mmCIF file of C-alpha atoms and ligand atoms in Angstrom:
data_model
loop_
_atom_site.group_PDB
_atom_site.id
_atom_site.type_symbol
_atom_site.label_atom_id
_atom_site.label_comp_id
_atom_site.label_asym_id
_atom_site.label_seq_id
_atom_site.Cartn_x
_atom_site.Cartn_y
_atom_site.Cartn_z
ATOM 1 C CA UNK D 1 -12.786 -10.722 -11.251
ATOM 2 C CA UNK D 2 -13.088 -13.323 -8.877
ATOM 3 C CA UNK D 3 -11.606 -16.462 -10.563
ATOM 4 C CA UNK D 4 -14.824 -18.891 -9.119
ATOM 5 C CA UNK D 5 -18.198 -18.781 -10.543
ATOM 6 C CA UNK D 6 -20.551 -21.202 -8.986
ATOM 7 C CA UNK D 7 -22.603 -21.561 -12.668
ATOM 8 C CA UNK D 8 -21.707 -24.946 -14.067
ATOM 9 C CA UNK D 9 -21.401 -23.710 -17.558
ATOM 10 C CA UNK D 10 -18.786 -21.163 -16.865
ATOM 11 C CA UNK D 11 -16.729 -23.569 -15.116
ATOM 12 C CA UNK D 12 -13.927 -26.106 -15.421
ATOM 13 C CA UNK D 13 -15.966 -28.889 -14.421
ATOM 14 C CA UNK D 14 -18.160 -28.530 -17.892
ATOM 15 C CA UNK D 15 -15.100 -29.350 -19.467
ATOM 16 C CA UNK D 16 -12.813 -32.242 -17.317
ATOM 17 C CA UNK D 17 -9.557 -32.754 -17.506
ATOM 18 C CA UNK D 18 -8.456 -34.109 -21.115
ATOM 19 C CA UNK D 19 -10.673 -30.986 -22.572
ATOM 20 C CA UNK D 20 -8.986 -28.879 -20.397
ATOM 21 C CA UNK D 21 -6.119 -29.548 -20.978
ATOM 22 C CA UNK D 22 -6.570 -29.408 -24.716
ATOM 23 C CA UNK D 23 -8.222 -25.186 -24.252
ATOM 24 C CA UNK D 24 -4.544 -24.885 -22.150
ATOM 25 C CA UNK D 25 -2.497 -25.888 -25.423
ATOM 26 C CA UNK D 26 -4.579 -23.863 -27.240
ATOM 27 C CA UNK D 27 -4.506 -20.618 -24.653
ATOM 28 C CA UNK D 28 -0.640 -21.023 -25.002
ATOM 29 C CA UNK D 29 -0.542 -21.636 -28.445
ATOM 30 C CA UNK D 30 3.295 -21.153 -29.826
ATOM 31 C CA UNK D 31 4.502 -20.451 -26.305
ATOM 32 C CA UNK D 32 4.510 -24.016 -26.055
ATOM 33 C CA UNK D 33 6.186 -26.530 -28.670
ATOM 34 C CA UNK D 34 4.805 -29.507 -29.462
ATOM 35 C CA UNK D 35 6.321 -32.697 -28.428
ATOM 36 C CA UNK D 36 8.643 -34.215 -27.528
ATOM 37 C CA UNK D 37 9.548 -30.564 -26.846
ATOM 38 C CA UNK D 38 5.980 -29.526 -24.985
ATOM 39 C CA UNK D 39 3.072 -30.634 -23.328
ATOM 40 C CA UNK D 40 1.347 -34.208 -24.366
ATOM 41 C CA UNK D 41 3.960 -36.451 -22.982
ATOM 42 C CA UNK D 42 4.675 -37.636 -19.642
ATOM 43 C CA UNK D 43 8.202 -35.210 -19.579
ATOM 44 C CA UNK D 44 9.453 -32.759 -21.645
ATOM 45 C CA UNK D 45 12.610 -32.759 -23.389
ATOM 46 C CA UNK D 46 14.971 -29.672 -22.922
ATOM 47 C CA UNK D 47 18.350 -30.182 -24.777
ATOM 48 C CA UNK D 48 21.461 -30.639 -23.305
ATOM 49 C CA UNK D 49 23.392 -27.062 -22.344
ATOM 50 C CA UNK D 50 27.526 -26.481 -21.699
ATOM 51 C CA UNK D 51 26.390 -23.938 -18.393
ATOM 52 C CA UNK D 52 25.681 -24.761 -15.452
ATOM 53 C CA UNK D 53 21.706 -24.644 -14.846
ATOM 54 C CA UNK D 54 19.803 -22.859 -12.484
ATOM 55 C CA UNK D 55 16.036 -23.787 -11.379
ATOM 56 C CA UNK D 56 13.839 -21.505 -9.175
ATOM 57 C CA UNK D 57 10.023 -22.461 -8.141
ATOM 58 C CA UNK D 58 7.772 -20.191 -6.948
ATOM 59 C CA UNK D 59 3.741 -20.408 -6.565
ATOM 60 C CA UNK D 60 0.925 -17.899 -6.505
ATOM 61 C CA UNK D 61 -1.776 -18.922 -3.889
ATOM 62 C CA UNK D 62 -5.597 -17.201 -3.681
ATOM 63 C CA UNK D 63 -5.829 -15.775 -0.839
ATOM 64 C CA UNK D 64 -1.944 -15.041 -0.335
ATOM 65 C CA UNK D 65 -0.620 -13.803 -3.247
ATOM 66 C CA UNK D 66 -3.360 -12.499 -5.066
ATOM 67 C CA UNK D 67 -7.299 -11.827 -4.479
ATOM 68 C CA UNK D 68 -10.476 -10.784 -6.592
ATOM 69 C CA UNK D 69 -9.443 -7.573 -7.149
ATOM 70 C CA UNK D 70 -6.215 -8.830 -9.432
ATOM 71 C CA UNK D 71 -7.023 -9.347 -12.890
ATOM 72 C CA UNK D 72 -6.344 -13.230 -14.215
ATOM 73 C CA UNK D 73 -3.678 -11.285 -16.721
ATOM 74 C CA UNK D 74 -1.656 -9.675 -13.195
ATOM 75 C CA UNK D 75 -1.382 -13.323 -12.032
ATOM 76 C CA UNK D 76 -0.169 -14.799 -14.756
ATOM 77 C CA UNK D 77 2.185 -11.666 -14.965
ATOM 78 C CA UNK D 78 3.233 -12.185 -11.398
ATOM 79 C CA UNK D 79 3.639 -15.699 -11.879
ATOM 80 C CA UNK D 80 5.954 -15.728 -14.655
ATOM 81 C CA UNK D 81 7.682 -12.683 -13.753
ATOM 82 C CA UNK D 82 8.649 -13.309 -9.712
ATOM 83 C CA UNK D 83 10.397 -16.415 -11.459
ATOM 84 C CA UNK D 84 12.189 -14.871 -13.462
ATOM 85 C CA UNK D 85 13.281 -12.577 -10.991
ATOM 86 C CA UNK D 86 14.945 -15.144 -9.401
ATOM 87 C CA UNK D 87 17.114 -16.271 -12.449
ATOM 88 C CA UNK D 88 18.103 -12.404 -12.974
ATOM 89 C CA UNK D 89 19.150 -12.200 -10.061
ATOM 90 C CA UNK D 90 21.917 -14.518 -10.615
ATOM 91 C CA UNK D 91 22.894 -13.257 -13.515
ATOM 92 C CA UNK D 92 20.618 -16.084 -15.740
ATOM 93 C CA UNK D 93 19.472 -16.689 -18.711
ATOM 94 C CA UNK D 94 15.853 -17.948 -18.740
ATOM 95 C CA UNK D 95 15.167 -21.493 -20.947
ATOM 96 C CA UNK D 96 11.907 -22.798 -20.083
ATOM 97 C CA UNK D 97 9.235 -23.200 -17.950
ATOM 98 C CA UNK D 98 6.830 -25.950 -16.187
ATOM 99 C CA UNK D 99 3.639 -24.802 -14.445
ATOM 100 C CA UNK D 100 1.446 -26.789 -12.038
ATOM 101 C CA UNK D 101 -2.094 -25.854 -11.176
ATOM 102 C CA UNK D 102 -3.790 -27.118 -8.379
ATOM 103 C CA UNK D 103 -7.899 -25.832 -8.801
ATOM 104 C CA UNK D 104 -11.558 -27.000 -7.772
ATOM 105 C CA UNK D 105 -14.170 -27.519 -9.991
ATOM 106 C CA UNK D 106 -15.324 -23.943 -9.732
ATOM 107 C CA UNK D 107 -12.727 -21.815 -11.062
ATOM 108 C CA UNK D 108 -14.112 -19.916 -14.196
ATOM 109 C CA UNK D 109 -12.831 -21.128 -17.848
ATOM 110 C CA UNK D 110 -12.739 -17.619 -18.754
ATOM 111 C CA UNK D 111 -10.291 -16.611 -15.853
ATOM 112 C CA UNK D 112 -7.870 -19.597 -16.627
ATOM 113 C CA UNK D 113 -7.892 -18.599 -20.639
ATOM 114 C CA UNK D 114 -6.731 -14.814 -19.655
ATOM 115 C CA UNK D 115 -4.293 -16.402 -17.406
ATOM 116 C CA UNK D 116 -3.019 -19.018 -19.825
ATOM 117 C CA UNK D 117 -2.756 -15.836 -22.321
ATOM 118 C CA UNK D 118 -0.452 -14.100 -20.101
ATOM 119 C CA UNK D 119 1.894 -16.523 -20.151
ATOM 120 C CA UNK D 120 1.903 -16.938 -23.407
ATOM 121 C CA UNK D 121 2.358 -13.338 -23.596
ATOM 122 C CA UNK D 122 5.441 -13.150 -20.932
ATOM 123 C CA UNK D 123 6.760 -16.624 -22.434
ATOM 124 C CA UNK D 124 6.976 -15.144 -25.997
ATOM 125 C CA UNK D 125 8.050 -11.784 -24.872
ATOM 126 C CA UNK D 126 11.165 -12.955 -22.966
ATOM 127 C CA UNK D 127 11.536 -16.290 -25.422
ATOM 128 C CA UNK D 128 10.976 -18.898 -22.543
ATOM 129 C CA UNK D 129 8.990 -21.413 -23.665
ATOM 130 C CA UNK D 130 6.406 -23.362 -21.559
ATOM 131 C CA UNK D 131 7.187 -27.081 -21.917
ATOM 132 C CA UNK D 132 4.745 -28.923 -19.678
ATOM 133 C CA UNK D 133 2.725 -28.828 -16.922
ATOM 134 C CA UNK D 134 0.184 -30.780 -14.090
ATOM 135 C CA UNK D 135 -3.019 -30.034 -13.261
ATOM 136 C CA UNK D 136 -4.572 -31.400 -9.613
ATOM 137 C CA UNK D 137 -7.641 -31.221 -7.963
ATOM 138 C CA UNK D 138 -7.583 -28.846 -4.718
ATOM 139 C CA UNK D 139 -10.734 -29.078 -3.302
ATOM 140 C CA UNK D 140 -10.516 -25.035 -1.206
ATOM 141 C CA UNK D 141 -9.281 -23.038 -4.150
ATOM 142 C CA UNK D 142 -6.375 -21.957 -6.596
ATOM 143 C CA UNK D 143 -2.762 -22.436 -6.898
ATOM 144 C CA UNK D 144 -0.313 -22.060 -9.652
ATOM 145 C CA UNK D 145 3.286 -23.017 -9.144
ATOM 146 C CA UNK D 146 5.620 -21.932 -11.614
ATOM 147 C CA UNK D 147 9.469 -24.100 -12.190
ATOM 148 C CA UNK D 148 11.811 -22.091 -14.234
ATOM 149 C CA UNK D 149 15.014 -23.716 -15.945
ATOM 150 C CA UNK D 150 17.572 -21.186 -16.785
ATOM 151 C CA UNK D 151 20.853 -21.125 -17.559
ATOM 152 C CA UNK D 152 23.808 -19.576 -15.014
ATOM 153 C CA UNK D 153 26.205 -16.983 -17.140
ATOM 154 C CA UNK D 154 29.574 -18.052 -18.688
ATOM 155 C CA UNK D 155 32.106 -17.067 -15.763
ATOM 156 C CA UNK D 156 29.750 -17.763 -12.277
ATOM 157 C CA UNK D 157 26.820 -17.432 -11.343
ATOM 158 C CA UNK D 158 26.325 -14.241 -9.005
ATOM 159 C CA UNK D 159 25.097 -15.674 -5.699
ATOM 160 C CA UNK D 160 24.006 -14.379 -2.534
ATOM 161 C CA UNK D 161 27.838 -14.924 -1.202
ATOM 162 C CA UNK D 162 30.599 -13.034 -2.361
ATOM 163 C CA UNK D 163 30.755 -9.357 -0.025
ATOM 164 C CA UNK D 164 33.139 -8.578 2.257
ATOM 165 C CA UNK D 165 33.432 -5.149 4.485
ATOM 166 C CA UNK D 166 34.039 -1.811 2.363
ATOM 167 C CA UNK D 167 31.897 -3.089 -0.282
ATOM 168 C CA UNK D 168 29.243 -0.960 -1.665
ATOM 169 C CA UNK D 169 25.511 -1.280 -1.566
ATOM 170 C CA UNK D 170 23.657 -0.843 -4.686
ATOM 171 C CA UNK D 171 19.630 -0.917 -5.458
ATOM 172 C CA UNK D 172 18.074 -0.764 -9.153
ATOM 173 C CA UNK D 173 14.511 1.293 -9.368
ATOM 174 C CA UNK D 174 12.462 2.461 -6.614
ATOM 175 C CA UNK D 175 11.796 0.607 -3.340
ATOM 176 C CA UNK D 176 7.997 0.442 -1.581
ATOM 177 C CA UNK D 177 4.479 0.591 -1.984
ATOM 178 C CA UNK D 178 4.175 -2.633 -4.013
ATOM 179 C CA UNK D 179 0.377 -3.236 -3.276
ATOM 180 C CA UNK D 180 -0.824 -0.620 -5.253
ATOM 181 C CA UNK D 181 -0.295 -2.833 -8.403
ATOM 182 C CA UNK D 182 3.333 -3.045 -9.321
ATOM 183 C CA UNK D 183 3.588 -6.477 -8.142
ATOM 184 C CA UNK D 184 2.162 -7.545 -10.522
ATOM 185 C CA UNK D 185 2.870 -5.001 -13.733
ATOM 186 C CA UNK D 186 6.897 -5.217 -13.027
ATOM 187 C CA UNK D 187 9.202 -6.613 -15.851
ATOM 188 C CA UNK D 188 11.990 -9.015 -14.437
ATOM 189 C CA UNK D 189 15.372 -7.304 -14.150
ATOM 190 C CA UNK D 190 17.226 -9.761 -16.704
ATOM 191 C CA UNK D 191 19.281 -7.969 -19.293
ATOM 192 C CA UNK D 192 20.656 -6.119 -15.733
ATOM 193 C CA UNK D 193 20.968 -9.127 -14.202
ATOM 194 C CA UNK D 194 23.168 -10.632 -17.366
ATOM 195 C CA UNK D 195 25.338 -7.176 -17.177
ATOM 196 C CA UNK D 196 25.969 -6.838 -13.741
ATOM 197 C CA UNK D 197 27.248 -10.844 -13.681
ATOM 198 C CA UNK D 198 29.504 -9.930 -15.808
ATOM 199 C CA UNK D 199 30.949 -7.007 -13.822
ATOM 200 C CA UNK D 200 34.384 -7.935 -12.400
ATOM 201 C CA UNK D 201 34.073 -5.606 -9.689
ATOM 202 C CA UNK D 202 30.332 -7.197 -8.498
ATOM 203 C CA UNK D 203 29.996 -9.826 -6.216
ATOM 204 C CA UNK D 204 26.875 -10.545 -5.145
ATOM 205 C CA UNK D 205 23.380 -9.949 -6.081
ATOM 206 C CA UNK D 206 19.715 -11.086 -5.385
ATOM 207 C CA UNK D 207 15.987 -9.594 -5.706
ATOM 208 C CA UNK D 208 14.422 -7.590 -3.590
ATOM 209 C CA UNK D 209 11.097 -9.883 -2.632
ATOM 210 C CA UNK D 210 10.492 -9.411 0.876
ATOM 211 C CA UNK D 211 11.661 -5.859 1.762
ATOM 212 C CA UNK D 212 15.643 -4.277 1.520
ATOM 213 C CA UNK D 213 15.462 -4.454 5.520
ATOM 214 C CA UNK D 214 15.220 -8.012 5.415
ATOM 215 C CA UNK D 215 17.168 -8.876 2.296
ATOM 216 C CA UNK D 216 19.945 -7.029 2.721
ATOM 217 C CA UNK D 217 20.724 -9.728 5.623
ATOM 218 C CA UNK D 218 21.154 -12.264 3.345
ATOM 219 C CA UNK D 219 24.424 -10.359 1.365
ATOM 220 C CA UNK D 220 25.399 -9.052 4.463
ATOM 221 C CA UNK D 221 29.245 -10.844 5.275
ATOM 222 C CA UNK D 222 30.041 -12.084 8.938
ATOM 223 C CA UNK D 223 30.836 -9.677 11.417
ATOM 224 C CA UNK D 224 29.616 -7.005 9.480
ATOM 225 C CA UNK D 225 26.880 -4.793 9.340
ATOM 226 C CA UNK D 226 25.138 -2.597 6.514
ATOM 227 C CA UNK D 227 25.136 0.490 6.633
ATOM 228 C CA UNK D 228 22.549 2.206 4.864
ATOM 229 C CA UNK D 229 22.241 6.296 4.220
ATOM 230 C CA UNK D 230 18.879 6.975 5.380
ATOM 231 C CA UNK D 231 19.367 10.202 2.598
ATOM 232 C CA UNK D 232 19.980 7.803 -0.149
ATOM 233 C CA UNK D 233 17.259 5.147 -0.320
ATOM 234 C CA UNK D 234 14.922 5.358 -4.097
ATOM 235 C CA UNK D 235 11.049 5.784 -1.975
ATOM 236 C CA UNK D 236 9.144 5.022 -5.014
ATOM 237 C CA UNK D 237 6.002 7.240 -5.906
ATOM 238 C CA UNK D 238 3.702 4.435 -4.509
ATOM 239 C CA UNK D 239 5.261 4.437 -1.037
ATOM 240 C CA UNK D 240 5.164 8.152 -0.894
ATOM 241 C CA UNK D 241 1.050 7.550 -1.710
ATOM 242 C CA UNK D 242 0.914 5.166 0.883
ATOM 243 C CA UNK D 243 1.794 6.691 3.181
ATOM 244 C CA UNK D 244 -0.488 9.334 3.069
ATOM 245 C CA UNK D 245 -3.097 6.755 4.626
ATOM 246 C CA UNK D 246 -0.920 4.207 6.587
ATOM 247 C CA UNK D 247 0.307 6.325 9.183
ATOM 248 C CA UNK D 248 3.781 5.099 8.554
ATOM 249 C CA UNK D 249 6.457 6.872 7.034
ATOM 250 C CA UNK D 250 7.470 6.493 2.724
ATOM 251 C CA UNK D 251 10.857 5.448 4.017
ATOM 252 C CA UNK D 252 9.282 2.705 6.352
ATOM 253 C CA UNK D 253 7.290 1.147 3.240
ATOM 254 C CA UNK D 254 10.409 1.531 1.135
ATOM 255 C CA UNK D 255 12.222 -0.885 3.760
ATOM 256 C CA UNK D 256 9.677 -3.162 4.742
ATOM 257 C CA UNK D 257 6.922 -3.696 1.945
ATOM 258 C CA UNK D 258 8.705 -6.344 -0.320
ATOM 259 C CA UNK D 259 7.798 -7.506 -3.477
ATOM 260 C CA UNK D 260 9.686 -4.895 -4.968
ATOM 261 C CA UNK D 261 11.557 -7.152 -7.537
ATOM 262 C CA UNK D 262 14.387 -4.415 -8.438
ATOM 263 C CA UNK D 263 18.186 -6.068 -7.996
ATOM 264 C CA UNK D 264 20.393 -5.670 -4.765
ATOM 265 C CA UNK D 265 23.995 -6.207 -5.143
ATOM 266 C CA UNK D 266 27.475 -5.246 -3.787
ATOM 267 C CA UNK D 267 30.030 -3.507 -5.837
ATOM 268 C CA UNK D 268 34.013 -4.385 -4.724
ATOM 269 C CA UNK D 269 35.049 -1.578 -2.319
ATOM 270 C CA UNK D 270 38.031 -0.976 -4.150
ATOM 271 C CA UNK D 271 35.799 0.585 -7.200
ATOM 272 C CA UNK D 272 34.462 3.778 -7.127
ATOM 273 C CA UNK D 273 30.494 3.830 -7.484
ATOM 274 C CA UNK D 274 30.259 7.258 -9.086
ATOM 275 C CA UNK D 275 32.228 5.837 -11.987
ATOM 276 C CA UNK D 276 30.349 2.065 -12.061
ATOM 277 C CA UNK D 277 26.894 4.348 -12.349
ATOM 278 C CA UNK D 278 28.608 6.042 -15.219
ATOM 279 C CA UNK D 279 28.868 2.876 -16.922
ATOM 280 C CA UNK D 280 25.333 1.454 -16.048
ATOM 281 C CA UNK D 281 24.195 5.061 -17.548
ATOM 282 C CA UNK D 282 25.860 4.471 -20.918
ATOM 283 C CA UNK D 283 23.353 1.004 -20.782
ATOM 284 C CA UNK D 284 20.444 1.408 -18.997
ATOM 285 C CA UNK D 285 18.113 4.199 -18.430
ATOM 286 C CA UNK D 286 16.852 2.443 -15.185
ATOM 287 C CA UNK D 287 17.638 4.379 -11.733
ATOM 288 C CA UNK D 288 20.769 2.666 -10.178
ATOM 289 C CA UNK D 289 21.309 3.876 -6.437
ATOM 290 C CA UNK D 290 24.415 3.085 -3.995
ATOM 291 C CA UNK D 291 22.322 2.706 -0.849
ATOM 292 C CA UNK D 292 25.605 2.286 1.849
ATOM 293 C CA UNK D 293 28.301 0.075 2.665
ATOM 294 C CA UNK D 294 29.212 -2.701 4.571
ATOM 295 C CA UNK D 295 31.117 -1.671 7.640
ATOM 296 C CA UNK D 296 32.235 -4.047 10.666
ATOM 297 C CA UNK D 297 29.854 -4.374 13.591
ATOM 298 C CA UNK D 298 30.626 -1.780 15.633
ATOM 299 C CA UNK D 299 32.822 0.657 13.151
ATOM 300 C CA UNK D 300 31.972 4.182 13.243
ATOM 301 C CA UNK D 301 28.906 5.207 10.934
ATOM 302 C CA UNK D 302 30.167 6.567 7.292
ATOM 303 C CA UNK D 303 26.687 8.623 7.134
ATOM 304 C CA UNK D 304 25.715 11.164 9.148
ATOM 305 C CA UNK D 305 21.886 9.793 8.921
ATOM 306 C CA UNK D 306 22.437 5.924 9.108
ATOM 307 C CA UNK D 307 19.336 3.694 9.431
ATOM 308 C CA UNK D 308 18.637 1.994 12.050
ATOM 309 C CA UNK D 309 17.790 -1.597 10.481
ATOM 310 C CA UNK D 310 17.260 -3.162 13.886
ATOM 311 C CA UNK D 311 14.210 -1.278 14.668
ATOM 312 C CA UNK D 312 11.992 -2.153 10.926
ATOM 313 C CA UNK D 313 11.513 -6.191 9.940
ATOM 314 C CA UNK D 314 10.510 -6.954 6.382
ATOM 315 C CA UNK D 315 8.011 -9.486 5.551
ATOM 316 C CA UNK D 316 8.800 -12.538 7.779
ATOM 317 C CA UNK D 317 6.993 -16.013 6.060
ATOM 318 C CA UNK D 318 5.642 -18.585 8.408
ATOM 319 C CA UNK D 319 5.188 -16.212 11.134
HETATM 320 MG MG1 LIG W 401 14.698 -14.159 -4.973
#
């Protein structure tokens, strides 16, 4: 459903703001607290907290992120959940969120109460509750920009830093083919995220957003480079569909189509991945894969069928 309607009645501008904003506390209903803890004053209140904290901020756009064909409930969904991505993938515990809308007059009341509802939903489901909020006027169309406050796990926080060469690769779920709807029908990866910061033996971690070509740059140590067994990589179902119409290969969408939201970390060298798998088995049902290794520049290939991640680019922004 497209979320404009150019009938008055359907609209946010048969409302205005104070109404609206009153249908919003009511959409969200116990997902949000009442003040001094919620929405009604000019900040919320989060108590104090002995971690360190962790904030992430991420927006869905129309016309970028999302597009008639999405249901209001998949943007909410992808709203909350590409947040909370973020904080799983250092290991995080979610606490609560703030959401910003920016919207014209036409965006339908109906499309903003299923939207509202699937936060409530996500906010509920993963007990993160939604303290405040903004709304703007944005005369061309619709954006929602999500804040999440979370809190970093007891020893560190697993960061993007941290691998150094013999360390193993690792990817959680399937990679590719995100378009066809998992983006936004994933679940964040947080009870993973919470386990594997734990780990001794991991050391570095983020999600998978923009495509394992281009992400694996950013765990990638200096002087290194990582190599990945072209035999190994999870090509989820969707890729494989793809592909059957894109004229490029599953393994290409695997690399390159982002928004894949599964967890990308680096296990110590010195421990053996068969065994770590072991243990994530005994846990989680969820596929676990070691993808490679890094290796220094120009060491000799430990696969027979190493890809080549010079020749595929992941989703580049702002270009
Ligand atoms: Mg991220």
């Amino acid at each position: 459903m497209s979320p404009f309607t150019t009938q008055r009645r359907l609209a946010v501008t048969s409302l205005g703001e104070a109404k609206l904003i009153g249908e919003i506390r009511r959409w969200l209903s116990t997902a949000s607290p009442r003040p001094p803890g919620g929405i009604g004053d000019d900040c919320a209140v989060l108590a104090g907290s002995m971690r360190d904290q962790l904030i992430t901020v991420d927006p869905v756009i129309y016309g970028e992120h999302f597009d008639d064909s999405v249901p209001a409930r998949g943007v909410g969904a992808k709203l909350f959940n590409r947040n909370l991505s973020d904080i799983a993938s250092m290991g995080g515990r979610p606490r609560a969120a703030v959401i910003a809308l920016a919207l014209n007059e036409q965006v339908r009341l109906d499309w903003l109460r299923e939207f509202y509802r699937s936060l409530a939903t996500i906010a509920r489901q993963h007990r993160v509750p939604i303290i405040g909020g903004d709304i703007a006027h944005h005369a061309s169309g619709l954006i929602a920009t999500m804040t999440i406050i979370g809190e970093a796990p007891e020893d560190r926080p697993l960061t993007r830093q941290g691998a150094a060469a013999g360390d193993w690769i690792f990817v959680t779920g399937t990679l590719g083919g995100s378009r066809l709807g998992w983006h936004y029908k994933f679940s964040p990866r947080l009870a993973e995220g919470q386990w594997l910061a734990r780990h001794p033996h991991v050391r570095s971690m983020m999600d998978v957003s923009d495509g394992l070509a281009k992400d694996v740059h950013a765990l990638t140590p200096n002087a290194c480079r990582a190599a990945l067994d072209g035999k190994a990589l999870p090509i989820s179902r969707s890729a494989r569909k793809l592909a059957t119409t894109s004229g490029v290969s599953p393994l290409h969408h695997a690399l390159t189509d982002g928004e894949d939201y599964e967890l990308l970390f680096t296990l110590s060298g010195k421990a053996d991945p068969a065994a770590f798998i072991a243990e994530w088995r005994e846990i989680f049902r969820r596929r676990l894969t070691c993808i490679g290794r890094f290796v220094k520049r120009r060491a000799r290939s430990p696969y027979t069928d190493e890809l080549d991640l010079a020749s595929v680019h992941g989703f580049e922004h702002l270009r």
